[in-house]
């Protein structure tokens, strides 16, 4: 099976070679995004007729803030044999994209822009700026950055006179986000202290229900917009002891689509959290 796949893919790659522009200064016209997070920025910067494909998650309103803009755009499964026939002139993705797709597309000579995942607001701005440069839409990127800054300024004004509270993001299996994450940046910029950070979690980790109750945060952020509410992991957040603990606590909601990606949507997440401060 592996031999058959390799031979068929080799023949495909020989028949379909990357297309070059006659004018190399032209804006790319057939762009593929490899991740949901690059989808979100690309769909705000580029007209749909210049997008060859985005990920299948981009049309899901639970995960994608740009799901309406993504309607009518071709989606892909992330496999190289799916991407090659689309003849992209630019592929945008993450440096942490798993699998062999990136390696194969690079070996075939396709133009790639791979980005780090932001964990700070400055990095989120740079992330947006780099995508804007890659697709030839720097002016639109700067407008998107200005919109993010406006949301953050409004949020800070809303909470500037409020006492700082202790908060934590808490998900299935006690999953939480620590110091070096965009979720930490969102929580602290909205005027809270992050319990996960204070417990020494640097990136992502898990804390037990017992530890959560013992730490007694003022605010618990639980993502309730996960479609599969029946998994054992999801049931962790429905534990009767946790429900009793949360009964008298502030439970603000941030739409999953606003903070699932560490990019310019952070501004919307910060504002949503600030607007719900008690």
Coordinates of N, CA and C in Angstrom, one line a residue, residues 150-152 154-156 158 186 190 266-276:
X150 N -8.0 48.6 19.3 CA -9.2 49.4 19.8 C -10.0 48.5 20.8
X151 N -10.2 47.2 20.5 CA -10.9 46.4 21.4 C -10.2 46.3 22.8
X152 N -8.9 46.1 22.7 CA -8.1 46.0 23.9 C -8.1 47.3 24.8
X154 N -10.6 49.5 24.8 CA -11.9 49.6 25.4 C -12.0 48.6 26.6
X155 N -11.4 47.4 26.5 CA -11.5 46.5 27.6 C -10.7 47.0 28.8
X156 N -9.6 47.6 28.6 CA -8.8 48.1 29.7 C -9.5 49.2 30.4
X158 N -12.7 49.5 30.7 CA -13.8 48.9 31.4 C -13.3 48.4 32.8
X186 N -4.8 36.9 27.5 CA -6.1 37.4 27.4 C -6.7 37.6 28.9
X190 N -7.4 41.4 30.6 CA -8.8 41.7 31.0 C -8.9 42.0 32.5
X266 N -7.6 37.7 19.7 CA -7.4 37.9 21.1 C -8.1 39.2 21.6
X267 N -8.1 40.2 20.8 CA -8.8 41.5 21.1 C -10.3 41.3 21.4
X268 N -10.9 40.5 20.6 CA -12.4 40.2 20.9 C -12.5 39.4 22.2
X269 N -11.6 38.5 22.4 CA -11.7 37.7 23.6 C -11.5 38.5 24.9
X270 N -10.6 39.4 24.8 CA -10.3 40.3 26.0 C -11.5 41.2 26.2
X271 N -12.0 41.8 25.2 CA -13.2 42.7 25.3 C -14.4 41.9 25.9
X272 N -14.6 40.7 25.4 CA -15.8 39.9 25.9 C -15.6 39.6 27.4
X273 N -14.4 39.3 27.8 CA -14.2 39.0 29.2 C -14.3 40.3 30.0
X274 N -13.8 41.4 29.6 CA -13.9 42.6 30.3 C -15.3 43.1 30.4
X275 N -16.1 42.9 29.4 CA -17.5 43.3 29.4 C -18.4 42.6 30.4
X276 N -17.9 41.4 30.8 CA -18.6 40.5 31.8 C -18.1 40.7 33.2

